[in-house]
Short mmCIF file of C-alpha atoms in Angstrom, two decimals:
data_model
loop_
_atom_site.label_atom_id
_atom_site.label_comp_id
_atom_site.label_asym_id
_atom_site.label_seq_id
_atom_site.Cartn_x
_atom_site.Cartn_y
_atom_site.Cartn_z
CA UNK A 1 -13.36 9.97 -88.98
CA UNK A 2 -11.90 10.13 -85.25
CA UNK A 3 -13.24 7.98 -83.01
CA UNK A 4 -13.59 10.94 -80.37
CA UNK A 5 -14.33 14.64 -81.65
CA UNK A 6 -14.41 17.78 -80.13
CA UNK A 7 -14.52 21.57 -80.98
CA UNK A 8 -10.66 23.01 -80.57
CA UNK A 9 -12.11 26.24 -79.79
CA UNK A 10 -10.49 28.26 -78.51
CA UNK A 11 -13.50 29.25 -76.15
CA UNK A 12 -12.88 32.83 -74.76
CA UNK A 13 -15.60 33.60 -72.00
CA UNK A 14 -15.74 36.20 -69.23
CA UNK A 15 -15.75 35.01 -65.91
CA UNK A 16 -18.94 33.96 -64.28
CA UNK A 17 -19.96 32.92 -67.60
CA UNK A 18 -21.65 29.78 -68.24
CA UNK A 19 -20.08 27.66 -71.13
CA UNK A 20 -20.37 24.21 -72.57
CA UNK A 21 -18.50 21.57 -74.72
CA UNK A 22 -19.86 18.65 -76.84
CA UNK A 23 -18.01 15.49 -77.62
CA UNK A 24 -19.23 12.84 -80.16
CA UNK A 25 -17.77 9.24 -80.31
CA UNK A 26 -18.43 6.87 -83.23
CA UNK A 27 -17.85 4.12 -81.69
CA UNK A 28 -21.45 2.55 -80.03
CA UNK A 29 -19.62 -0.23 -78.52
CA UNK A 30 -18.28 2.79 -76.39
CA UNK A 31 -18.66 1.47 -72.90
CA UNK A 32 -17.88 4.36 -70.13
CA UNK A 33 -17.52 8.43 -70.62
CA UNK A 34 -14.90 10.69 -68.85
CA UNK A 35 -13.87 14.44 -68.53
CA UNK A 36 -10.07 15.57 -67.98
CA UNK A 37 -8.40 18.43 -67.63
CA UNK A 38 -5.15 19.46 -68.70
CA UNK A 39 -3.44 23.04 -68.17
CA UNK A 40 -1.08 24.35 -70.51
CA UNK A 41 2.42 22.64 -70.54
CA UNK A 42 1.13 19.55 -67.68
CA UNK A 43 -0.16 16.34 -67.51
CA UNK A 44 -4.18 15.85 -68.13
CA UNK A 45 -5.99 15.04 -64.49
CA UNK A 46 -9.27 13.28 -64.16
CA UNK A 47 -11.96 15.95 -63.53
CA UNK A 48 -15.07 13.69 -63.96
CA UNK A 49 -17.10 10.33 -65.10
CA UNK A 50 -20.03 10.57 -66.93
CA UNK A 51 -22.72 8.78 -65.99
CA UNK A 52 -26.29 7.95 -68.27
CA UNK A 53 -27.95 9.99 -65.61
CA UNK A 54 -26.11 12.87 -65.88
CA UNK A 55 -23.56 13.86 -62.50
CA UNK A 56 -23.26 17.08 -61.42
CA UNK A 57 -19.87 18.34 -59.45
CA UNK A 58 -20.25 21.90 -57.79
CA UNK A 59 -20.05 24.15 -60.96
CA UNK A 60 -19.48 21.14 -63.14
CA UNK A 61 -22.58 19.26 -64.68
CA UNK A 62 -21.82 15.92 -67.25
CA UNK A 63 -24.77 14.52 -69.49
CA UNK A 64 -24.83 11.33 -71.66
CA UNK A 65 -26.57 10.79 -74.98
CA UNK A 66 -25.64 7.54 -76.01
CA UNK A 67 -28.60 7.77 -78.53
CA UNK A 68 -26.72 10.60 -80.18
CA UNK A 69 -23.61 9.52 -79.17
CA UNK A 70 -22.28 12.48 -77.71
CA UNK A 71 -21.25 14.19 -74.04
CA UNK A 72 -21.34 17.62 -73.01
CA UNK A 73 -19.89 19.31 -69.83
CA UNK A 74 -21.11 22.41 -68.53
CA UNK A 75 -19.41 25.14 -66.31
CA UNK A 76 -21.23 27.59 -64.75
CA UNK A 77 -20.02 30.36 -62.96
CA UNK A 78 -16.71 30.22 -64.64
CA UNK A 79 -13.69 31.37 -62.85
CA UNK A 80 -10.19 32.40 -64.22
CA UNK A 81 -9.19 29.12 -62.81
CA UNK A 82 -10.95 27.01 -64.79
CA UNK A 83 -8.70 28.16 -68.34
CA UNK A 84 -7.62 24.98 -69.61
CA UNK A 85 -7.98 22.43 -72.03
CA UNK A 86 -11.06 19.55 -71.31
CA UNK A 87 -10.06 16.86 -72.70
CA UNK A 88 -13.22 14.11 -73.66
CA UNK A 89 -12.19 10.24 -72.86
CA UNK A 90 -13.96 7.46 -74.09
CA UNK A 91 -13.30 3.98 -72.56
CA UNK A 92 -14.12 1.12 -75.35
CA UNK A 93 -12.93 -2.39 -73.92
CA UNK A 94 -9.83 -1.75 -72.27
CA UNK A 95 -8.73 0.93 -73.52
CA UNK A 96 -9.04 4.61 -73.82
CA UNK A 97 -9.47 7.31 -76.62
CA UNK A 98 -9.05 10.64 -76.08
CA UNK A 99 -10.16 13.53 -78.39
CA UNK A 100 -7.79 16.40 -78.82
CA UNK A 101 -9.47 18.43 -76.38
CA UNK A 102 -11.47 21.99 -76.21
CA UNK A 103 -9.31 24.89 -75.10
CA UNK A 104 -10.84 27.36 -72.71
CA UNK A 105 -10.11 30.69 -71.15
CA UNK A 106 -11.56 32.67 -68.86
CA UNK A 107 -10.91 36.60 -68.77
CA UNK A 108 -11.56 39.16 -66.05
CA UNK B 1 -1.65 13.60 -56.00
CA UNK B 2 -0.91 10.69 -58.26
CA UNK B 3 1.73 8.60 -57.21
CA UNK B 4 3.35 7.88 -60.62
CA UNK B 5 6.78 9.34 -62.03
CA UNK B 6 8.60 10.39 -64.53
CA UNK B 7 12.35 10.93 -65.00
CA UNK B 8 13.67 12.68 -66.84
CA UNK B 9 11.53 15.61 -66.85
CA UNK B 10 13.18 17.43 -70.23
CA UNK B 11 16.11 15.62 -72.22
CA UNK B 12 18.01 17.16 -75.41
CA UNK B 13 19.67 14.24 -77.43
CA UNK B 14 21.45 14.16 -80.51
CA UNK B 15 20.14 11.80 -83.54
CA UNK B 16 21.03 8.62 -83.57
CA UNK B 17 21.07 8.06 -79.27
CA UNK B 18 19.68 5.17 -77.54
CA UNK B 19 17.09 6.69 -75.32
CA UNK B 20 14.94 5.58 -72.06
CA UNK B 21 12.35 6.95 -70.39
CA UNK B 22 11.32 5.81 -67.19
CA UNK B 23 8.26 5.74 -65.82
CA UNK B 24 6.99 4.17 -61.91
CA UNK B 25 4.31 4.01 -59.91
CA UNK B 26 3.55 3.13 -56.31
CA UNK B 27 -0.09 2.46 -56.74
CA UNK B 28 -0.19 -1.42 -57.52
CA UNK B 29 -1.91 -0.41 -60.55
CA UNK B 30 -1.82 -3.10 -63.31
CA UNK B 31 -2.65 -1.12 -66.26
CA UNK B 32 0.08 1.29 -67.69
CA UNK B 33 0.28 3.11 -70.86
CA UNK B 34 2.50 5.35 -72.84
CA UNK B 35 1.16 8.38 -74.76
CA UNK B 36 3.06 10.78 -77.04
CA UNK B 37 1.67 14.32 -77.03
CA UNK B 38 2.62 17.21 -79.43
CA UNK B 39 1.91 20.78 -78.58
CA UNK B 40 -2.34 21.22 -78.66
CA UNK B 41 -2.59 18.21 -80.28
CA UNK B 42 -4.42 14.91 -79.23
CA UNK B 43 -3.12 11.72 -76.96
CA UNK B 44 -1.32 9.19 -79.29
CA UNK B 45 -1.15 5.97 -77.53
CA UNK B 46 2.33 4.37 -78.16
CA UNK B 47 2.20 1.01 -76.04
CA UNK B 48 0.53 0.12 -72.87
CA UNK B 49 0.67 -2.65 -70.60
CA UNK B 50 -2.03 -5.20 -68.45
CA UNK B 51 0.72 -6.33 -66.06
CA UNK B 52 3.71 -7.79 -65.67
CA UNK B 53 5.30 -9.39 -68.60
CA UNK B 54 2.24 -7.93 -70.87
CA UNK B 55 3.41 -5.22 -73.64
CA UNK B 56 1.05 -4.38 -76.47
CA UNK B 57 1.50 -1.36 -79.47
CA UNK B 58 -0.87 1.06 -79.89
CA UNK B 59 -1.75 3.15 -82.54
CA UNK B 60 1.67 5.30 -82.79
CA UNK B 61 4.47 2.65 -81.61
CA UNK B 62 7.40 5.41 -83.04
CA UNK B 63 9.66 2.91 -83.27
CA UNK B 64 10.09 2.52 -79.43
CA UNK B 65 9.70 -0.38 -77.18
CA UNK B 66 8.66 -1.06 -73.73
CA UNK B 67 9.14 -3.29 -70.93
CA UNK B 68 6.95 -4.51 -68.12
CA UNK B 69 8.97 -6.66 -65.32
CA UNK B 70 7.71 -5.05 -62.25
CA UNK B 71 4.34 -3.71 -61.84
CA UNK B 72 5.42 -0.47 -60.64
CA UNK B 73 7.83 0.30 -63.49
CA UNK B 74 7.66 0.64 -67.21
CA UNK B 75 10.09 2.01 -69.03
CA UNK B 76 10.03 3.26 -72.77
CA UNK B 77 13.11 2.88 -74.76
CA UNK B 78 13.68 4.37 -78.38
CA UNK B 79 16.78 2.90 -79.88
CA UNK B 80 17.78 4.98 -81.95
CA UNK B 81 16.44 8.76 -81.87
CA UNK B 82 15.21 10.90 -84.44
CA UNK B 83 14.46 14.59 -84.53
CA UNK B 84 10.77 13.35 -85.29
CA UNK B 85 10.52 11.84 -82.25
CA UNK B 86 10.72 15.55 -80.44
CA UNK B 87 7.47 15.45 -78.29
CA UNK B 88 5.94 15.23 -75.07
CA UNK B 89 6.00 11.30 -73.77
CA UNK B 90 3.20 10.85 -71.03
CA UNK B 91 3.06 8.20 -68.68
CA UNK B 92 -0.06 7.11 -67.35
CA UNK B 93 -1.47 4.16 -65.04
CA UNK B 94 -4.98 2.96 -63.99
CA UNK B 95 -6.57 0.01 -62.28
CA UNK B 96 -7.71 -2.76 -64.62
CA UNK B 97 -11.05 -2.36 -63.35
CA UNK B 98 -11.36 1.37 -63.97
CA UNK B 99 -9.69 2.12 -67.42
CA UNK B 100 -10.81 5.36 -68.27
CA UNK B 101 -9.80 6.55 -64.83
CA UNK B 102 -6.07 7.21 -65.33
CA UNK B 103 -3.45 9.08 -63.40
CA UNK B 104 -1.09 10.63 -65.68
CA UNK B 105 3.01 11.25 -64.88
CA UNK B 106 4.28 15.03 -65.15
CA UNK B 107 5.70 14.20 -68.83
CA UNK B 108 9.16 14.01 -70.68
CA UNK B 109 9.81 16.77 -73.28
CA UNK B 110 12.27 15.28 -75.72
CA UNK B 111 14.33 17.09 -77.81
CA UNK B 112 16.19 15.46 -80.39
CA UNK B 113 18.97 17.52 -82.19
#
């Protein structure tokens, strides 16, 4: 089993659209939760943390379930902009594990 | 922007080449890792690095081996290239007191004929 695991989609949503990935992590020594980005052909970018509380960032909203051991991002209002692949990063000691990412586009 | 770098961008070697990548940085981070990435696939961590004079493998070392004399710099070196090893090679570099918060390079697409 992977340590990080996401749906590979693809997700195809009209814009404005409001969509959302899951991510589960078996690991429950799993100590901090992040959210990348990473357009087709580039390098992945930090889009978010996840905090326990749940963060929200304009159209971007995070939540934590470290009970169920999995972490979600929501988009709302999606615009063609936002096609890419979100990539879900756990952080477990020092060091980082990355699932293979959900693939999103946005059409007109 | 991140301040870290990559050269060269794209490289198209023939088996059996000694190859580096290089890789720098101008944040003072300490952490630095090295991630091989194939086409919609996952982040395979190759080696990374807590500072200078610290190398460790990760999960995927492809036969490659790194170096870590100045903080800034961290070169990746395959000695002796396969066509197996064509990928994507991603650089990345974080403070030790925010792993999980990385700033990737733009990449090296390798090619080997």
């Amino acid at each position: 089993r992977k340590e990080v695991e996401q749906d590979p989609g693809p997700f195809n949503v009209p814009e404005g659209a409001t969509v959302a990935f899951n991510c589960t992590y078996s690991n429950s020594a799993s100590q901090s939760f992040f959210w990348y980005r990473q357009d087709c052909r580039k390098e992945p970018k930090l889009l978010m943390s996840v905090y326990s509380s749940g963060n929200e960032d304009g159209r971007f909203t995070a939540q934590l379930n470290r009970a169920s051991q999995y972490i979600s991002l929501l988009i709302r209002d999606s615009k063609l902009s936002d096609s890419a692949t979100y990539l879900c990063v756990v952080r477990i000691s020092n060091d980082m594990r990355f699932g293979a990412g959900t693939r999103l586009t946005v059409k007109p | 922007e991140a301040d870290i770098y990559q050269t060269p961008r794209y490289l198209v070697i023939g088996t059996g080449k000694k190859i580096t990548l290089e890789c720098s940085q101008t944040m003072g981070h300490d952490k630095m890792y090295w991630y091989q990435q194939d086409p919609g696939m996952e982040l395979h961590l190759i080696h990374y690095s807590y500072g200078v004079n610290s190398t460790e493998k990760g999960d995927l070392s492809s036969e490659s081996t790194v170096s870590r004399i100045r903080t800034e710099h961290f070169p990746l070196t395959l000695e002796s290239a396969r066509p197996s090893h064509t990928s994507q090679y991603l650089c990345a570099s974080s403070e030790t007191r925010a792993v999980g918060k990385a700033f990737f390079g733009q990449g090296t697409r390798l090619t080997v004929v």
